[in-house]
Amino acid sequence: MKGAWVEAERVEEVRAAARGWKRAGAIGTGTFEEILRRYPEPRTLPAPLWRVVTFLLVSAILLLLGGALVAGLSPAIKNAPFWCASLGVAFVVVAELQARSRSLARRGGVEAASFWGIVALVGGIFIFFEESLHAGNDVMVNAGLLGAALLFGLAAQHWGNPAFAGFAAGAVFILLARAPQGRLLWVAAGVALSAAAERFLDRPSWAPSHRACAAVLVAVGLVGVYAAVNLYALDHRLVEKLGSARLDASGPSFGERIASMVLTALVPLAAVVWGIRSRRAFALDVGLVLTALSLLTLRFYVHLAATWLVLTLAGAALLLLALGVNRWLAKGAAKERSGFTAESLFADERRLRALELVPVVAAHAPESRPPVEPGYQGGGGSFGGGGAGGSF
Amino acid sequence: VNPDVAAGVERLRGDGVLRDLPANFFGRVARRELVTVRLEIRAALYLGVLLLTAGVGLFVKENHERIGPAAIGVAIGIGAAACLVWAMRRSAPFAWGEATSAHAGFDYVLLLGSLLVATDLGYLETQFTLLGQNWPWHLLVVALFYGLLAYRFDSRMLLSLSLASFAAWRGIAVSIGRTSLGSGDPARLRAEALSTGVLFAVLGLASVRAGKKAHFEDVWVNGGVLLVLGGVLSGVFGSRLDWGVWLLALLAVSAAIAAAAYRWKRTLPFAQAVLAAYLGVLRGVLSGGGGDAAARLLLAALLGAAALGVVFAAHRKMKIP
């Protein structure tokens, strides 16, 4: 990553923090303006909606241009790797040109062009091994995954894109799943990745986006370890199926299952404890999601009660727990305990509330009334239509 | 730790831009000595509501014959009342301006109570067929109920559900898993989507003009724009014969929406209008006759570039982030 980009990111961090302080009413307009004057906007940074629209439109333009090229030249399949590589390089160049422009760097176009460039390059690798080298399926897939890991890794390093870091780590895990003892490799790689990336989470010399990449790698490592040790994943050979390796017909041994049961409980707990002790919200979030998955695993194996009762009790327990934690934190001195608070601090609560509308409407909007048929006699409708859905 | 912000705070304090008290607080947050878990609490509350309503729904479905409709109706009603009373006690007094409760759980307990009432209404209607042949009207009742609570408790969430329930009453599905506007005659549904969308948009603009819950404008208007554009787009993609007429209508409607959004600096309707117009144009370009696919794809890409140019120009001239 270029030094100028790192400096620009640091300034953007302070400006974003100042916007949060202003939004929360912690500073006045005069102070806010003074901060903006001292930290002038290094690159045009539109709101997320603009960036999403730009990403979509740039994606459409590049894919349509690629499609026009293919349709116009009708290249033979043996030349496909060359065309994929050419398109990939062209898209990457487009991404780089935008990244170097002060007005285009943060609009969403860099992400679109670099993503599709890498996809084209990885596609070229697949086709090259398949059509030009006539390599076997295993070699082709392994080469493609290795290429994806390297390219996304390099892209994450160069453009500071946390999503690319996640894709690179994901490709490595799928590659490892294809190796003998893939499950053990997942555990080893997950632990190593999380431990290595954790050291850079707070490193001042790293660019803010690189620290975000490190956070993603820690999270992916934790998820990888959990996926390898989870009892359901072990019994159903999910890691092995992902790598399409030959399955051991005997299944997991008794010892493996016992160890898996213990670790299914302990790994999420360890993540939650680490998240609380280090006060890292993302680690806490990962731990909570893994805890929920462990409870689902428990429900799969142990029939505690009727499904409706489990759902109702789990929902009520979650509500009470969340309200209890909120109350406990609010009752602490200065509304905080051990460095945690339920106050929103400087987050954009308004934007969060707006984003919440989507899942709420998606999950709870009633089904539409059916079309009226000639001679139709009402039967009282389908219950639940008032918001809980008709099918439950 | 965010070392860049922590260093920035110290620099601003040293330069006298920030006073000690706020600088200390900002520094604590930047150094991760104080962390908020509000998002986690809200996510847990939402998941709790989701699980609880699913559990109650399953319970009713599996046990309604054994327990009887009256007992079930009363039990759900008591649960709903408990939630709504809780919300009432913690709500801010009614105001035509913004009056949201600061409690992290408020929105979700209110949502749970409202969903339980809606479930109860739907269930009782199923059991006792109170409305008979006119049973879809219970969707309107639910929409009005949600709307009433939305205005009383200043809840965008319930207003969104109210609009979705109203649309469902008109036969338009807006929930996940629907691939079309809904089931039935497409022409009628298109007309319903257009008229409902216009109604929502007009009510949103009226609420701003009257100064009554003006901050609800975005929910009303965005919902309305979505329905109008969805209705016209379904004409472009769903009609075999007169899709060209629908395309012209789409371009006219999109232009009008984009112009209004540009004038009033509303980014989401503007983005919706640009994307909808581009989708419609793509239909026209890519489905045209002839064998020159490359030229048509190139034209579609160039039109995409033009749309991108419009977005960049609008962003620059609207002077909002």
XYZ file of C-alpha atoms in Angstrom:
713
model
C 0.000 0.000 0.000
C 1.293 3.421 -0.902
C 2.400 5.649 1.936
C 0.089 8.445 0.792
C -2.902 6.104 1.019
C -1.935 5.118 4.575
C -1.724 8.768 5.594
C -5.077 9.457 3.925
C -6.665 6.596 5.850
C -5.324 7.933 9.144
C -6.855 11.351 8.445
C -10.142 9.725 7.432
C -10.193 7.842 10.751
C -9.941 11.082 12.740
C -12.573 12.790 10.561
C -14.946 9.840 11.017
C -14.395 9.937 14.784
C -15.079 13.682 14.810
C -18.345 13.139 12.931
C -19.340 10.659 15.660
C -18.456 13.127 18.424
C -20.484 15.809 16.683
C -23.443 13.490 16.139
C -23.444 12.537 19.813
C -23.375 16.206 20.788
C -20.014 15.816 22.518
C -18.493 18.692 20.534
C -19.986 21.819 19.055
C -20.079 22.939 15.456
C -17.111 25.264 15.935
C -14.879 22.523 17.305
C -16.044 20.154 14.605
C -15.243 22.635 11.852
C -11.823 23.265 13.390
C -11.064 19.533 13.415
C -12.121 19.255 9.774
C -9.905 22.203 8.949
C -6.917 20.609 10.638
C -7.658 17.248 9.029
C -8.769 18.199 5.503
C -10.532 15.540 3.446
C -7.756 13.666 1.621
C -10.081 11.808 -0.773
C -13.717 12.190 -1.737
C -15.620 9.858 0.559
C -19.303 9.454 -0.347
C -21.859 7.857 1.986
C -22.206 4.041 1.828
C -25.298 4.198 -0.410
C -23.403 6.063 -3.121
C -20.576 3.542 -2.853
C -22.976 0.602 -3.221
C -24.571 2.163 -6.314
C -21.135 2.835 -7.810
C -20.018 -0.730 -7.054
C -23.103 -2.117 -8.818
C -22.795 0.118 -11.853
C -19.031 -0.404 -12.259
C -19.582 -4.164 -11.922
C -22.265 -4.051 -14.618
C -20.094 -1.958 -16.939
C -17.044 -4.206 -16.598
C -19.010 -7.440 -17.003
C -20.884 -6.089 -20.019
C -17.621 -4.908 -21.594
C -16.112 -8.329 -20.965
C -19.194 -9.945 -22.450
C -19.000 -7.655 -25.516
C -15.372 -8.597 -26.031
C -16.103 -12.312 -25.815
C -19.170 -12.029 -28.057
C -17.292 -9.923 -30.621
C -14.128 -11.999 -30.853
C -15.658 -15.445 -30.201
C -12.319 -16.767 -28.948
C -11.586 -20.493 -29.089
C -11.655 -22.244 -25.738
C -7.918 -22.887 -25.968
C -7.378 -19.123 -25.962
C -9.746 -18.543 -23.045
C -6.965 -18.369 -20.403
C -5.303 -15.588 -22.389
C -8.533 -13.618 -22.651
C -9.377 -14.170 -18.987
C -5.893 -13.018 -17.998
C -6.129 -9.999 -20.305
C -9.506 -8.999 -18.926
C -8.312 -9.604 -15.366
C -5.222 -7.461 -15.839
C -7.286 -4.745 -17.545
C -9.782 -4.677 -14.658
C -6.955 -4.565 -12.117
C -5.420 -1.645 -14.003
C -8.808 0.106 -13.926
C -8.925 -0.485 -10.160
C -5.410 0.866 -9.700
C -6.117 3.979 -11.769
C -9.165 4.711 -9.627
C -7.240 4.053 -6.408
C -4.650 6.627 -7.450
C -7.312 9.261 -8.102
C -8.237 11.460 -5.172
C -11.827 11.766 -6.342
C -12.406 8.121 -7.333
C -10.487 6.117 -4.742
C -13.279 5.750 -2.177
C -16.365 5.610 -4.384
C -16.722 1.823 -4.600
C -15.299 1.453 -8.093
C -11.900 0.197 -6.884
C -13.588 -2.649 -5.026
C -15.698 -3.604 -8.062
C -12.885 -3.495 -10.614
C -10.368 -5.294 -8.394
C -12.875 -7.994 -7.416
C -13.886 -8.796 -10.992
C -10.264 -8.566 -12.101
C -9.252 -11.216 -9.597
C -12.282 -13.360 -10.483
C -11.230 -13.218 -14.166
C -7.633 -14.099 -13.309
C -8.685 -17.037 -11.125
C -11.068 -18.174 -13.870
C -8.121 -18.021 -16.274
C -6.058 -20.230 -13.972
C -8.858 -22.824 -13.801
C -9.286 -22.898 -17.586
C -5.534 -22.933 -18.200
C -5.083 -26.071 -16.130
C -8.212 -27.678 -17.549
C -7.924 -26.845 -21.261
C -4.261 -26.100 -21.899
C -2.463 -28.449 -19.545
C -5.244 -31.071 -19.442
C -4.474 -31.497 -15.759
C -6.749 -33.569 -13.586
C -9.658 -32.102 -11.688
C -7.742 -32.064 -8.403
C -4.783 -30.171 -9.836
C -7.085 -27.666 -11.527
C -9.068 -26.929 -8.370
C -5.967 -26.766 -6.184
C -4.259 -24.373 -8.604
C -7.362 -22.197 -8.776
C -7.695 -22.060 -4.999
C -4.009 -21.321 -4.580
C -4.295 -18.568 -7.174
C -7.362 -17.129 -5.436
C -5.589 -17.154 -2.059
C -2.512 -15.426 -3.458
C -4.345 -12.865 -5.571
C -6.898 -11.921 -2.930
C -4.113 -11.805 -0.334
C -2.014 -9.488 -2.482
C -5.071 -7.361 -3.260
C -5.890 -7.082 0.458
C -2.337 -5.981 1.127
C -2.253 -3.508 -1.759
C -5.701 -1.915 -1.545
C -6.388 -2.633 2.126
C -9.648 -4.452 1.492
C -10.770 -6.557 4.507
C -13.221 -8.575 2.384
C -10.351 -9.686 0.150
C -8.419 -10.805 3.238
C -11.439 -12.923 4.185
C -11.674 -14.405 0.658
C -7.950 -15.251 0.704
C -8.241 -16.969 4.074
C -11.375 -18.798 2.904
C -9.526 -20.085 -0.175
C -6.675 -21.325 2.036
C -9.107 -23.197 4.272
C -10.838 -24.864 1.311
C -7.423 -25.819 -0.047
C -6.481 -27.343 3.304
C -9.770 -29.253 3.403
C -8.640 -31.055 0.255
C -5.454 -32.323 1.916
C -5.230 -35.517 3.952
C -6.023 -34.741 7.593
C -7.728 -31.576 6.397
C -9.677 -31.248 9.624
C -6.519 -31.195 11.731
C -4.983 -28.722 9.307
C -8.014 -26.473 9.790
C -7.450 -26.469 13.534
C -3.738 -25.794 13.160
C -4.216 -23.130 10.486
C -7.085 -21.483 12.366
C -5.093 -21.229 15.581
C -1.982 -20.016 13.747
C -3.909 -17.471 11.668
C -5.790 -16.042 14.641
C -2.688 -15.900 16.825
C -0.587 -14.286 14.097
C -3.179 -11.750 13.001
C -4.068 -10.817 16.587
C -0.601 -9.318 17.072
C -1.318 -6.676 14.435
C -4.797 -5.594 15.515
C -3.545 -2.528 17.388
C -0.209 -1.946 15.680
C 0.112 1.810 15.058
C 2.472 1.349 12.106
C -0.175 -0.567 10.199
C -2.727 1.231 8.067
C -6.257 1.266 9.533
C -7.493 -0.900 6.650
C -4.704 -3.422 7.285
C -5.716 -3.608 10.927
C -9.277 -4.311 9.717
C -7.846 -7.064 7.488
C -6.128 -8.531 10.560
C -9.441 -8.499 12.445
C -11.107 -10.381 9.579
C -8.286 -12.946 9.595
C -8.681 -13.463 13.346
C -12.420 -14.005 12.872
C -11.947 -16.402 9.938
C -9.349 -18.332 11.944
C -11.736 -18.712 14.879
C -14.555 -19.832 12.597
C -12.194 -22.290 10.895
C -11.194 -23.853 14.217
C -14.818 -24.078 15.294
C -15.941 -25.625 11.997
C -13.249 -28.266 12.407
C -14.165 -29.227 15.967
C -17.955 -28.892 15.897
C -19.684 -32.217 16.533
C -22.284 -31.801 13.778
C -19.558 -30.901 11.278
C -17.527 -33.919 12.419
C -20.403 -36.379 12.197
C -21.497 -35.067 8.805
C -17.925 -34.751 7.516
C -18.566 -31.170 6.439
C -14.887 -30.236 6.146
C -14.116 -33.382 4.173
C -17.115 -32.831 1.890
C -15.948 -29.282 1.265
C -12.664 -30.681 0.004
C -14.453 -33.573 -1.715
C -11.834 -35.893 -0.285
C -12.592 -39.585 -0.047
C -14.607 -40.130 3.102
C -13.580 -42.537 5.787
C -16.423 -45.040 5.799
C -15.884 -45.858 9.473
C -16.774 -42.341 10.592
C -15.307 -40.561 13.593
C -14.039 -42.611 16.502
C -15.508 -42.481 20.000
C -12.541 -40.457 21.227
C -12.857 -37.980 18.384
C -16.519 -37.463 19.139
C -15.888 -36.909 22.854
C -13.162 -34.386 22.076
C -15.458 -32.725 19.565
C -18.280 -32.449 22.119
C -15.984 -30.786 24.616
C -14.514 -28.405 22.046
C -17.929 -27.537 20.598
C -18.696 -26.119 24.022
C -15.269 -24.688 24.829
C -14.246 -22.874 21.617
C -17.206 -20.432 21.632
C -16.760 -19.916 25.352
C -13.067 -19.169 24.854
C -13.901 -16.658 22.105
C -16.472 -14.916 24.325
C -14.057 -14.797 27.275
C -11.285 -13.446 25.052
C -13.658 -10.870 23.589
C -14.671 -9.684 27.057
C -11.161 -9.691 28.520
C -9.633 -7.884 25.555
C -12.725 -5.686 25.066
C -12.762 -6.513 21.383
C -16.344 -6.281 20.171
C -15.729 -8.285 16.991
C -14.257 -11.213 18.972
C -17.218 -11.078 21.320
C -19.570 -11.101 18.325
C -17.830 -14.110 16.798
C -17.982 -15.882 20.156
C -21.699 -15.175 20.523
C -22.473 -16.443 17.017
C -20.450 -19.609 17.692
C -22.293 -20.030 21.005
C -25.603 -19.887 19.146
C -24.318 -22.519 16.708
C -23.270 -24.739 19.618
C -26.739 -24.438 21.133
C -28.224 -25.419 17.764
C -25.843 -28.393 17.701
C -27.017 -29.371 21.177
C -30.627 -29.101 20.045
C -29.854 -31.333 17.062
C -28.535 -34.142 19.264
C -30.524 -33.729 22.460
C -34.295 -33.480 22.233
C -34.862 -31.258 25.230
C -38.514 -30.467 24.600
C -41.016 -29.717 21.837
C -39.691 -27.331 19.201
C -42.209 -24.613 20.026
C -41.208 -24.738 23.693
C -37.498 -24.586 22.893
C -38.029 -21.648 20.545
C -40.251 -19.795 22.992
C -37.973 -20.369 25.966
C -34.847 -19.539 23.980
C -36.455 -16.335 22.690
C -37.674 -15.333 26.143
C -34.304 -16.171 27.696
C -32.464 -14.140 25.073
C -34.783 -11.173 25.573
C -34.431 -11.308 29.339
C -30.675 -11.775 29.138
C -30.266 -8.813 26.772
C -32.523 -6.616 28.901
C -30.686 -7.780 32.033
C -27.255 -6.963 30.594
C -28.554 -3.585 29.429
C -29.919 -2.826 32.890
C -26.788 -4.078 34.645
C -24.538 -1.896 32.530
C -26.844 1.116 32.862
C -26.808 0.820 36.669
C -23.010 0.939 36.816
C -21.066 4.064 37.729
C -21.206 6.438 34.731
C -23.322 3.754 33.018
C -20.332 1.457 32.538
C -18.863 -1.648 34.074
C -15.412 -3.099 33.463
C -15.003 -0.934 30.384
C -18.335 -1.889 28.782
C -21.381 0.285 28.304
C -24.809 -0.118 26.699
C -24.744 3.503 25.539
C -24.330 4.005 21.812
C -21.243 6.224 22.342
C -20.498 7.721 18.913
C -22.173 5.178 16.653
C -24.645 6.408 14.061
C -27.760 5.144 15.828
C -30.040 6.664 13.208
C -28.359 4.775 10.398
C -28.421 1.543 12.425
C -32.154 1.949 13.035
C -32.702 2.538 9.326
C -30.750 -0.611 8.471
C -32.802 -2.613 10.994
C -35.942 -1.950 8.981
C -34.853 -4.303 6.205
C -34.646 -7.547 8.228
C -37.714 -6.632 10.271
C -39.915 -6.057 7.229
C -38.383 -9.033 5.421
C -39.120 -11.379 8.319
C -42.424 -10.052 9.590
C -44.271 -8.536 6.650
C -47.508 -10.468 6.168
C -48.265 -12.523 3.110
C -50.326 -10.730 0.532
C -53.992 -11.565 0.231
C -54.730 -14.128 -2.483
C -56.378 -13.077 -5.727
C -60.162 -13.133 -5.601
C -61.523 -16.034 -7.633
C -64.999 -15.981 -9.163
C -67.392 -17.654 -6.768
C -64.807 -17.666 -3.997
C -66.146 -18.226 -0.501
C -64.053 -16.829 2.307
C -62.710 -19.400 4.700
C -61.422 -17.085 7.334
C -57.973 -16.637 5.846
C -54.713 -18.090 7.008
C -53.776 -17.203 10.510
C -50.561 -15.427 11.174
C -51.115 -13.195 8.221
C -51.086 -10.220 10.461
C -47.397 -10.183 10.802
C -46.041 -13.482 11.964
C -46.288 -15.164 8.611
C -48.680 -17.849 7.657
C -46.311 -20.764 7.688
C -44.478 -20.243 10.951
C -7.354 0.374 20.043
C -7.555 2.906 17.265
C -4.058 4.402 17.486
C -4.770 6.984 14.789
C -7.757 8.438 16.629
C -5.961 8.192 19.975
C -3.023 10.152 18.534
C -5.414 12.606 16.893
C -7.192 13.243 20.203
C -3.902 13.962 21.955
C -2.833 16.308 19.174
C -6.147 18.160 19.252
C -5.928 18.432 23.034
C -2.363 19.737 22.793
C -3.448 22.335 20.230
C -6.307 23.450 22.449
C -9.035 22.318 20.045
C -10.410 19.775 22.526
C -10.796 20.451 26.232
C -9.510 17.922 28.771
C -12.852 16.408 29.733
C -14.071 15.424 26.265
C -10.531 14.568 25.160
C -10.188 12.141 28.067
C -13.464 10.494 27.125
C -12.668 10.302 23.397
C -9.226 8.928 24.261
C -10.721 6.196 26.428
C -12.981 5.078 23.594
C -10.137 5.215 21.054
C -7.859 3.193 23.340
C -10.667 0.663 23.853
C -10.853 1.370 27.570
C -14.585 1.867 27.027
C -16.482 -0.285 24.537
C -20.151 -0.210 23.630
C -22.162 -3.422 23.362
C -25.368 -1.682 22.294
C -25.337 -3.339 18.888
C -24.931 -6.774 20.465
C -27.786 -6.086 22.893
C -30.071 -4.943 20.079
C -29.154 -7.950 17.931
C -29.895 -10.295 20.830
C -33.231 -8.584 21.417
C -34.203 -8.896 17.764
C -33.188 -12.559 17.668
C -35.167 -13.108 20.865
C -38.274 -11.579 19.287
C -37.782 -13.712 16.182
C -37.455 -16.928 18.207
C -40.329 -16.091 20.517
C -42.802 -15.234 17.776
C -41.770 -18.350 15.849
C -42.253 -20.458 18.997
C -45.659 -18.953 19.741
C -46.724 -19.467 16.137
C -45.667 -23.101 16.206
C -47.403 -23.607 19.536
C -50.659 -22.240 18.182
C -50.393 -24.332 15.048
C -49.720 -27.565 16.924
C -52.025 -27.113 19.895
C -54.983 -25.028 18.851
C -57.319 -28.006 18.547
C -56.308 -29.428 21.922
C -56.396 -26.219 23.942
C -59.111 -24.322 22.147
C -59.136 -20.961 20.421
C -60.416 -18.936 23.350
C -57.618 -20.017 25.713
C -54.961 -19.485 23.074
C -56.370 -16.108 22.108
C -56.430 -14.976 25.743
C -52.906 -16.289 26.454
C -51.370 -14.512 23.467
C -53.372 -11.414 24.300
C -51.978 -11.360 27.839
C -48.426 -11.693 26.509
C -49.019 -8.916 24.012
C -50.585 -6.672 26.639
C -47.632 -7.220 28.989
C -45.209 -6.126 26.261
C -47.266 -3.094 25.281
C -47.740 -1.990 28.886
C -43.978 -2.299 29.408
C -43.417 -0.185 26.318
C -46.025 2.359 27.384
C -44.354 2.813 30.772
C -40.941 3.415 29.228
C -42.006 5.518 26.265
C -41.453 9.198 25.859
C -44.625 11.326 25.887
C -46.312 11.656 22.510
C -44.987 14.418 20.323
C -45.291 15.294 16.627
C -41.514 15.601 16.541
C -38.957 12.888 17.284
C -39.657 11.211 20.613
C -37.785 7.907 20.673
C -37.128 6.058 23.894
C -33.466 5.839 24.901
C -33.935 2.299 26.257
C -32.042 -0.227 24.109
C -34.820 -2.797 24.397
C -37.742 -0.496 23.749
C -38.081 -1.040 19.992
C -37.982 -4.799 20.324
C -40.394 -5.239 23.213
C -42.787 -2.959 21.335
C -42.244 -5.018 18.185
C -42.889 -8.247 20.085
C -46.118 -6.923 21.580
C -47.311 -5.696 18.204
C -46.484 -8.960 16.451
C -48.297 -10.920 19.157
C -51.388 -8.761 18.728
C -51.234 -9.279 14.954
C -50.820 -13.021 15.447
C -53.737 -13.066 17.846
C -55.928 -11.124 15.425
C -55.050 -13.423 12.555
C -55.633 -16.500 14.680
C -58.986 -15.365 16.026
C -60.084 -14.405 12.529
C -59.144 -17.895 11.339
C -61.025 -19.565 14.158
C -64.139 -17.457 14.365
C -64.287 -16.121 10.765
C -65.435 -12.778 12.107
C -65.033 -11.070 8.742
C -66.169 -14.033 6.668
C -65.596 -13.541 2.986
C -63.935 -10.218 3.701
C -61.179 -11.740 5.834
C -58.351 -9.919 3.970
C -59.635 -6.784 5.698
C -57.912 -7.976 8.845
C -54.681 -6.991 7.074
C -55.988 -3.430 6.929
C -56.890 -3.618 10.624
C -53.367 -4.808 11.400
C -51.881 -2.065 9.210
C -53.898 0.575 11.065
C -52.931 -0.934 14.416
C -49.233 -0.889 13.526
C -49.592 2.635 12.187
C -51.286 3.829 15.376
C -48.524 2.382 17.533
C -45.851 3.719 15.167
C -47.132 7.270 15.627
C -47.710 6.929 19.360
C -44.298 5.423 20.090
C -42.372 7.075 17.273
C -41.343 3.746 15.766
C -40.062 3.582 12.187
C -39.998 -0.196 12.529
C -43.754 -0.394 13.117
C -44.457 2.179 10.431
C -42.571 -0.021 7.946
C -44.619 -3.025 9.022
C -47.760 -0.937 8.749
C -46.955 -0.014 5.151
C -46.067 -3.632 4.346
C -49.380 -4.819 5.853
C -51.296 -2.198 3.899
C -49.548 -3.310 0.707
C -50.397 -6.932 1.583
C -54.036 -5.901 1.931
C -53.846 -4.562 -1.604
C -52.383 -7.911 -2.686
C -48.735 -6.854 -2.934
C -46.114 -9.014 -1.271
C -43.014 -7.318 0.049
C -41.634 -10.089 2.229
C -38.643 -12.304 1.498
C -39.121 -15.140 -0.964
C -41.510 -13.356 -3.279
C -40.274 -13.241 -6.826
C -43.057 -11.032 -8.084
C -45.341 -8.408 -6.741
C -47.669 -11.136 -5.466
C -50.018 -13.733 -6.840
C -52.888 -13.035 -9.202
C -53.549 -10.832 -12.215
C -50.277 -8.962 -12.977
C -52.065 -5.989 -14.506
C -54.228 -5.510 -11.410
C -51.231 -5.918 -9.089
C -49.259 -3.394 -11.127
C -52.095 -0.907 -10.765
C -52.288 -1.636 -7.031
C -48.519 -1.170 -6.641
C -48.599 2.134 -8.502
C -51.593 3.546 -6.641
C -50.321 2.344 -3.241
C -46.852 3.697 -3.963
C -48.212 7.093 -4.968
C -50.406 7.138 -1.857
C -47.400 6.421 0.397
C -45.248 9.054 -1.286
C -47.987 11.678 -1.072
C -48.616 10.923 2.594
C -44.881 11.165 3.264
C -44.657 14.559 1.617
C -47.828 15.688 3.386
C -46.381 14.706 6.758
C -43.381 16.949 6.076
C -45.542 19.833 4.923
C -47.800 19.542 7.964
C -44.861 19.084 10.326
C -46.471 15.973 11.803
C -43.837 13.280 12.332
C -41.851 14.797 9.485
C -38.967 12.441 10.252
C -41.134 9.534 9.050
C -40.902 10.970 5.555
C -38.110 8.636 4.465
C -40.102 5.516 5.409
C -43.198 6.724 3.561
C -41.394 8.041 0.512
C -38.866 5.234 0.111
C -41.641 2.656 0.475
C -43.731 4.512 -2.075
C -40.871 4.907 -4.553
C -40.032 1.218 -4.212
C -43.608 0.230 -5.005
C -43.990 2.627 -7.928
C -40.686 1.628 -9.527
C -41.380 -2.058 -8.819
C -44.785 -1.734 -10.463
C -43.452 -0.049 -13.594
C -40.446 -2.393 -13.782
C -42.771 -5.395 -13.621
C -44.479 -3.915 -16.673
C -41.146 -3.642 -18.490
C -40.068 -7.182 -17.646
C -43.468 -8.852 -17.411
C -45.213 -7.591 -20.537
C -44.511 -9.335 -23.813
C -46.280 -6.942 -26.142
C -46.320 -3.469 -24.668
C -43.031 -3.476 -22.757
C -41.822 -0.527 -24.843
C -44.648 1.612 -23.502
C -43.786 0.526 -19.985
C -40.133 1.363 -20.621
C -41.065 4.897 -21.663
C -43.230 5.170 -18.564
C -40.350 3.881 -16.435
C -37.940 6.436 -17.866
C -40.430 9.249 -17.297
C -41.222 8.143 -13.733
C -37.540 7.572 -12.903
C -36.620 10.979 -14.256
C -39.346 12.632 -12.197
C -38.312 10.794 -9.028
C -34.615 11.507 -9.607
C -35.337 15.202 -10.228
C -37.430 15.494 -7.078
C -34.875 13.546 -5.027
C -32.092 15.758 -6.402
C -33.995 18.898 -5.517
C -34.765 17.760 -1.962
C -31.405 16.025 -1.484
C -32.773 12.527 -0.897
C -30.158 9.957 -1.847
C -32.086 6.679 -1.584
C -34.953 7.593 -3.936
C -32.371 9.021 -6.343
C -30.374 5.786 -6.295
C -33.530 3.697 -6.710
C -34.604 5.774 -9.705
C -31.219 5.550 -11.453
C -30.894 1.801 -10.917
C -34.499 1.117 -11.982
C -34.093 3.194 -15.158
C -30.865 1.385 -15.993
C -32.463 -2.029 -15.430
C -35.328 -1.068 -17.728
C -32.953 0.186 -20.413
C -30.955 -3.049 -20.151
C -34.152 -4.964 -20.923
C -34.615 -2.843 -24.009
C -31.025 -3.119 -25.206
C -30.330 -6.763 -24.466
C -33.614 -8.250 -25.638
C -33.704 -6.465 -28.974
C -33.681 -8.496 -32.185
C -30.683 -9.085 -34.454
C -27.564 -11.106 -33.941
C -25.065 -8.420 -33.015
C -24.740 -9.348 -29.385
C -21.376 -7.627 -29.002
C -22.734 -4.260 -30.102
C -25.708 -4.553 -27.783
C -23.502 -5.486 -24.830
C -21.194 -2.595 -25.626
C -24.147 -0.227 -25.799
C -25.404 -1.526 -22.432
C -21.960 -0.909 -20.932
C -21.860 2.623 -22.340
C -25.307 3.338 -20.937
C -24.037 2.037 -17.594
C -21.157 4.483 -17.829
C -23.658 7.246 -18.534
C -25.680 6.229 -15.454
C -22.467 6.284 -13.430
C -21.744 9.760 -14.727
C -25.200 10.890 -13.588
C -24.552 9.416 -10.122
C -21.165 11.155 -9.807
C -22.541 14.483 -11.004
C -25.541 14.267 -8.671
C -23.324 13.416 -5.713
C -21.091 16.377 -6.420
C -23.916 18.843 -6.921
C -26.177 17.646 -4.120
C -23.353 18.538 -1.709
C -24.252 15.861 0.810
C -22.030 12.935 1.818
